[in-house]
PDB file of C-alpha atoms in Angstrom:
ATOM      1  CA  MET A  67       0.108   0.181  -0.189  1.00 71.00           C
ATOM      2  CA  LEU A  68       3.264   1.895   1.032  1.00 78.00           C
ATOM      3  CA  VAL A  69       4.727   1.966  -2.499  1.00 86.00           C
ATOM      4  CA  LEU A  70       0.623   2.642  -3.864  1.00 84.00           C
ATOM      5  CA  LEU A  71       1.044   6.094  -1.948  1.00 82.00           C
ATOM      6  CA  ALA A  72       4.165   6.884  -3.593  1.00 87.00           C
ATOM      7  CA  GLY A  73       3.565   6.216  -6.845  1.00 91.00           C
ATOM      8  CA  ILE A  74       0.236   8.187  -6.476  1.00 90.00           C
ATOM      9  CA  PHE A  75       2.296  10.907  -5.222  1.00 90.00           C
ATOM     10  CA  VAL A  76       4.815  11.366  -8.046  1.00 94.00           C
ATOM     11  CA  ILE A  77       2.347  10.965 -11.105  1.00 94.00           C
ATOM     12  CA  HIS A  78       0.914  13.641  -8.787  1.00 93.00           C
ATOM     13  CA  ILE A  79       3.586  15.149  -8.858  1.00 95.00           C
ATOM     14  CA  ALA A  80       4.859  14.986 -12.344  1.00 95.00           C
ATOM     15  CA  THR A  81       0.743  16.267 -13.272  1.00 95.00           C
ATOM     16  CA  THR A  82       1.480  18.643 -12.363  1.00 95.00           C
ATOM     17  CA  ILE A  83       4.698  20.047 -13.307  1.00 96.00           C
ATOM     18  CA  MET A  84       3.388  19.170 -17.081  1.00 95.00           C
ATOM     19  CA  LEU A  85      -0.224  21.211 -16.071  1.00 95.00           C
ATOM     20  CA  PHE A  86       2.365  24.324 -15.556  1.00 95.00           C
ATOM     21  CA  VAL A  87       4.757  23.175 -18.592  1.00 94.00           C
ATOM     22  CA  SER A  88       1.753  22.604 -20.607  1.00 94.00           C
ATOM     23  CA  THR A  89       0.236  26.273 -20.156  1.00 93.00           C
ATOM     24  CA  ILE A  90       3.371  28.211 -20.371  1.00 92.00           C
ATOM     25  CA  ALA A  91       4.757  26.664 -23.027  1.00 89.00           C
ATOM     26  CA  ASN A  92       3.734  28.478 -26.824  1.00 84.00           C
ATOM     27  CA  VAL A  93       2.881  25.541 -28.467  1.00 85.00           C
ATOM     28  CA  TRP A  94      -0.834  24.498 -28.990  1.00 84.00           C
ATOM     29  CA  MET A  95      -0.340  24.986 -31.904  1.00 84.00           C
ATOM     30  CA  ALA A  96       2.573  24.730 -33.952  1.00 84.00           C
ATOM     31  CA  GLY A  97       3.218  24.418 -37.924  1.00 80.00           C
ATOM     32  CA  LYS A  98       5.119  25.332 -40.668  1.00 77.00           C
ATOM     33  CA  TYR A  99       4.476  27.023 -44.062  1.00 71.00           C
ATOM     34  CA  ASN A 100       6.527  28.148 -47.215  1.00 71.00           C
ATOM     35  CA  ASN A 101       8.824  25.557 -45.742  1.00 70.00           C
ATOM     36  CA  THR A 102      10.800  27.572 -43.921  1.00 71.00           C
ATOM     37  CA  THR A 103       8.731  29.428 -41.808  1.00 72.00           C
ATOM     38  CA  THR A 104       8.136  27.821 -38.255  1.00 76.00           C
ATOM     39  CA  ASN A 105       5.180  28.541 -36.675  1.00 78.00           C
ATOM     40  CA  SER A 106       3.338  27.952 -32.792  1.00 81.00           C
ATOM     41  CA  SER A 107       1.001  28.732 -30.152  1.00 81.00           C
ATOM     42  CA  GLY A 108      -0.033  28.917 -26.477  1.00 82.00           C
ATOM     43  CA  LEU A 109      -1.936  30.677 -24.904  1.00 86.00           C
ATOM     44  CA  TRP A 110      -0.337  33.327 -24.189  1.00 87.00           C
ATOM     45  CA  GLN A 111       1.943  33.890 -27.733  1.00 86.00           C
ATOM     46  CA  GLN A 112       2.129  33.684 -31.316  1.00 82.00           C
ATOM     47  CA  CYS A 113       5.835  32.496 -32.486  1.00 82.00           C
ATOM     48  CA  GLU A 114       7.125  32.975 -35.972  1.00 80.00           C
ATOM     49  CA  ASN A 115      10.777  32.133 -36.338  1.00 80.00           C
ATOM     50  CA  ASP A 116      11.827  32.413 -32.507  1.00 75.00           C
ATOM     51  CA  LYS A 117      10.129  35.521 -32.940  1.00 86.00           C
ATOM     52  CA  CYS A 118       7.069  35.523 -30.516  1.00 84.00           C
ATOM     53  CA  LYS A 119       3.848  38.294 -30.223  1.00 85.00           C
ATOM     54  CA  GLU A 120       0.376  38.700 -28.623  1.00 84.00           C
ATOM     55  CA  LEU A 121      -2.415  36.791 -30.267  1.00 79.00           C
ATOM     56  CA  ASN A 122      -4.938  38.147 -32.408  1.00 78.00           C
ATOM     57  CA  PHE A 123      -8.136  37.032 -32.505  1.00 77.00           C
ATOM     58  CA  SER A 124     -11.890  37.922 -32.752  1.00 78.00           C
ATOM     59  CA  GLU A 125     -14.022  39.707 -30.410  1.00 80.00           C
ATOM     60  CA  ASP A 126     -15.601  36.340 -29.593  1.00 78.00           C
ATOM     61  CA  ASP A 127     -12.733  33.915 -29.869  1.00 80.00           C
ATOM     62  CA  LEU A 128     -10.237  36.416 -27.767  1.00 85.00           C
ATOM     63  CA  SER A 129     -12.909  35.901 -24.781  1.00 87.00           C
ATOM     64  CA  ALA A 130     -12.292  31.772 -25.344  1.00 87.00           C
ATOM     65  CA  LEU A 131      -9.406  31.854 -25.214  1.00 88.00           C
ATOM     66  CA  LYS A 132      -9.520  33.961 -22.163  1.00 91.00           C
ATOM     67  CA  ALA A 133     -11.483  30.911 -20.623  1.00 93.00           C
ATOM     68  CA  VAL A 134      -8.723  28.629 -21.102  1.00 92.00           C
ATOM     69  CA  GLN A 135      -6.594  30.506 -19.898  1.00 92.00           C
ATOM     70  CA  ALA A 136      -9.035  30.278 -16.335  1.00 96.00           C
ATOM     71  CA  PHE A 137      -9.236  27.056 -16.696  1.00 96.00           C
ATOM     72  CA  MET A 138      -5.486  26.490 -17.062  1.00 95.00           C
ATOM     73  CA  ILE A 139      -4.195  28.208 -14.493  1.00 96.00           C
ATOM     74  CA  LEU A 140      -7.618  27.109 -11.845  1.00 96.00           C
ATOM     75  CA  ALA A 141      -6.606  23.782 -12.381  1.00 96.00           C
ATOM     76  CA  ILE A 142      -2.442  24.359 -12.164  1.00 96.00           C
ATOM     77  CA  ILE A 143      -4.031  25.893  -8.488  1.00 96.00           C
ATOM     78  CA  PHE A 144      -6.561  22.878  -7.865  1.00 96.00           C
ATOM     79  CA  SER A 145      -3.327  20.568  -8.410  1.00 95.00           C
ATOM     80  CA  PHE A 146      -0.616  22.506  -5.488  1.00 96.00           C
ATOM     81  CA  VAL A 147      -4.050  22.589  -3.969  1.00 96.00           C
ATOM     82  CA  SER A 148      -4.601  18.940  -3.960  1.00 95.00           C
ATOM     83  CA  LEU A 149      -0.670  17.596  -3.036  1.00 94.00           C
ATOM     84  CA  VAL A 150      -1.114  19.856  -0.421  1.00 94.00           C
ATOM     85  CA  MET A 151      -3.969  18.629   1.082  1.00 93.00           C
ATOM     86  CA  PHE A 152      -2.708  14.759   0.330  1.00 90.00           C
ATOM     87  CA  VAL A 153       0.461  14.708   1.955  1.00 90.00           C
ATOM     88  CA  VAL A 154      -2.072  16.850   5.204  1.00 91.00           C
ATOM     89  CA  GLN A 155      -4.009  13.761   5.243  1.00 88.00           C
ATOM     90  CA  LEU A 156      -0.826  11.665   5.315  1.00 85.00           C
ATOM     91  CA  PHE A 157       0.305  12.843   8.651  1.00 87.00           C
ATOM     92  CA  THR A 158      -3.260  13.749  10.428  1.00 88.00           C
ATOM     93  CA  MET A 159      -5.854  11.245   9.429  1.00 80.00           C
ATOM     94  CA  GLU A 160      -6.995   7.898  10.966  1.00 81.00           C
ATOM     95  CA  LYS A 161      -6.148   4.420  10.029  1.00 79.00           C
ATOM     96  CA  GLY A 162      -8.512   2.930   7.995  1.00 72.00           C
ATOM     97  CA  LYS A 163      -9.393   6.332   6.270  1.00 79.00           C
ATOM     98  CA  ARG A 164     -10.213   7.683   2.570  1.00 81.00           C
ATOM     99  CA  PHE A 165      -8.553  10.143   1.242  1.00 84.00           C
ATOM    100  CA  TYR A 166     -11.713  12.146   0.201  1.00 89.00           C
ATOM    101  CA  ILE A 167     -10.817  15.719   0.391  1.00 90.00           C
ATOM    102  CA  THR A 168      -7.554  14.817  -2.325  1.00 91.00           C
ATOM    103  CA  GLY A 169      -9.432  13.385  -4.530  1.00 92.00           C
ATOM    104  CA  GLY A 170     -12.531  15.608  -4.584  1.00 93.00           C
ATOM    105  CA  ILE A 171      -9.738  18.784  -5.399  1.00 95.00           C
ATOM    106  CA  LYS A 172      -8.169  16.658  -8.188  1.00 95.00           C
ATOM    107  CA  LEU A 173     -11.530  15.816 -10.000  1.00 95.00           C
ATOM    108  CA  ILE A 174     -12.065  19.148 -10.372  1.00 96.00           C
ATOM    109  CA  CYS A 175      -8.654  20.136 -11.214  1.00 96.00           C
ATOM    110  CA  TRP A 176      -9.670  16.577 -14.138  1.00 96.00           C
ATOM    111  CA  LEU A 177     -12.439  19.032 -14.744  1.00 97.00           C
ATOM    112  CA  PHE A 178     -11.099  22.255 -15.229  1.00 97.00           C
ATOM    113  CA  ILE A 179      -8.800  21.059 -17.405  1.00 96.00           C
ATOM    114  CA  LEU A 180     -11.448  19.249 -19.469  1.00 96.00           C
ATOM    115  CA  ILE A 181     -12.959  22.422 -19.903  1.00 96.00           C
ATOM    116  CA  ALA A 182     -10.110  23.996 -21.185  1.00 95.00           C
ATOM    117  CA  VAL A 183      -9.049  21.937 -23.514  1.00 94.00           C
ATOM    118  CA  SER A 184     -12.414  21.450 -24.873  1.00 93.00           C
ATOM    119  CA  ILE A 185     -12.867  24.910 -25.087  1.00 92.00           C
ATOM    120  CA  TYR A 186      -9.770  25.250 -26.783  1.00 89.00           C
ATOM    121  CA  THR A 187      -9.868  22.617 -29.231  1.00 88.00           C
ATOM    122  CA  ALA A 188     -13.914  23.949 -30.446  1.00 87.00           C
ATOM    123  CA  ARG A 189     -12.754  27.535 -30.759  1.00 81.00           C
ATOM    124  CA  ILE A 190      -9.147  28.150 -31.428  1.00 77.00           C
ATOM    125  CA  PRO A 191      -7.751  25.526 -33.391  1.00 68.00           C
ATOM    126  CA  GLN A 192     -10.181  27.691 -37.565  1.00 66.00           C
ATOM    127  CA  TYR A 193      -7.332  29.477 -37.049  1.00 62.00           C
ATOM    128  CA  PHE A 194      -4.348  27.118 -38.237  1.00 65.00           C
ATOM    129  CA  LYS A 195      -5.154  26.245 -41.862  1.00 60.00           C
ATOM    130  CA  GLY A 196      -1.926  25.273 -43.475  1.00 61.00           C
ATOM    131  CA  GLU A 197      -1.623  22.049 -44.574  1.00 63.00           C
ATOM    132  CA  GLN A 198       0.672  20.822 -42.070  1.00 70.00           C
ATOM    133  CA  ASP A 199       0.054  22.668 -38.871  1.00 78.00           C
ATOM    134  CA  HIS A 200      -0.911  20.271 -35.773  1.00 82.00           C
ATOM    135  CA  HIS A 201      -1.522  20.545 -32.131  1.00 84.00           C
ATOM    136  CA  GLY A 202       1.492  20.976 -30.304  1.00 86.00           C
ATOM    137  CA  TYR A 203       2.469  18.825 -27.215  1.00 90.00           C
ATOM    138  CA  SER A 204       1.422  21.383 -25.198  1.00 92.00           C
ATOM    139  CA  PHE A 205      -1.762  20.478 -25.898  1.00 91.00           C
ATOM    140  CA  ILE A 206      -0.511  17.058 -26.106  1.00 93.00           C
ATOM    141  CA  LEU A 207       0.349  17.199 -22.481  1.00 94.00           C
ATOM    142  CA  ALA A 208      -2.764  18.922 -21.015  1.00 94.00           C
ATOM    143  CA  TRP A 209      -5.083  15.999 -22.285  1.00 94.00           C
ATOM    144  CA  ILE A 210      -2.155  13.371 -20.602  1.00 95.00           C
ATOM    145  CA  CYS A 211      -2.896  15.682 -17.004  1.00 95.00           C
ATOM    146  CA  PHE A 212      -6.477  15.521 -17.635  1.00 96.00           C
ATOM    147  CA  CYS A 213      -5.756  11.071 -18.175  1.00 95.00           C
ATOM    148  CA  PHE A 214      -3.507  11.363 -14.755  1.00 95.00           C
ATOM    149  CA  SER A 215      -5.925  14.128 -13.359  1.00 95.00           C
ATOM    150  CA  PHE A 216      -9.076  11.326 -14.015  1.00 96.00           C
ATOM    151  CA  ILE A 217      -6.881   8.266 -12.576  1.00 94.00           C
ATOM    152  CA  THR A 218      -5.875   9.877  -9.344  1.00 93.00           C
ATOM    153  CA  GLY A 219      -8.692  11.497  -8.267  1.00 93.00           C
ATOM    154  CA  VAL A 220     -10.420   8.043  -8.458  1.00 93.00           C
ATOM    155  CA  LEU A 221      -7.625   6.090  -6.450  1.00 91.00           C
ATOM    156  CA  TYR A 222      -7.395   8.982  -3.919  1.00 89.00           C
ATOM    157  CA  LEU A 223     -10.946   8.705  -3.928  1.00 89.00           C
ATOM    158  CA  VAL A 224     -10.531   4.606  -2.979  1.00 88.00           C
ATOM    159  CA  LEU A 225      -7.389   4.438  -1.534  1.00 83.00           C
ATOM    160  CA  ARG A 226      -7.277   3.832   2.561  1.00 73.00           C
ATOM    161  CA  LYS A 227      -4.510   4.547   4.321  1.00 66.00           C
ATOM    162  CA  LYS A 228      -3.225   1.974   6.155  1.00 66.00           C
TER     163      LYS A 228
END
């Protein structure tokens, strides 16, 4: 049981770090045009051949982008809070009790990631219509964090302190 809890703790830390990297990196969409110019776009900036500038979207999609930014930041905060709550519960909770608070907070984090990535998928890629445009590693990391957050959240709800 101790090994399982340690493994979940390591996955939880890795998920929090990946969420942070996914949010700050400017590679949610990537591509090339004219076979010479590389283009990538994140939640904060658009970069072209290592020169970055602010994102330029219509007013409607700008509000969607702001929602994605807010939900990703909330996901990072809730992931960190659930990590702290796990440590607190680990040392203060009686034996035989479950990690309900940690699991609940982690599942809220999971929900925030789902909302953010879903909004991004539905609203933002329309601005990237090149033949070589594709989702970048930050977008993929966000989906990986989505999966890990769900798995660790459910495991926290199921596991008991021994």
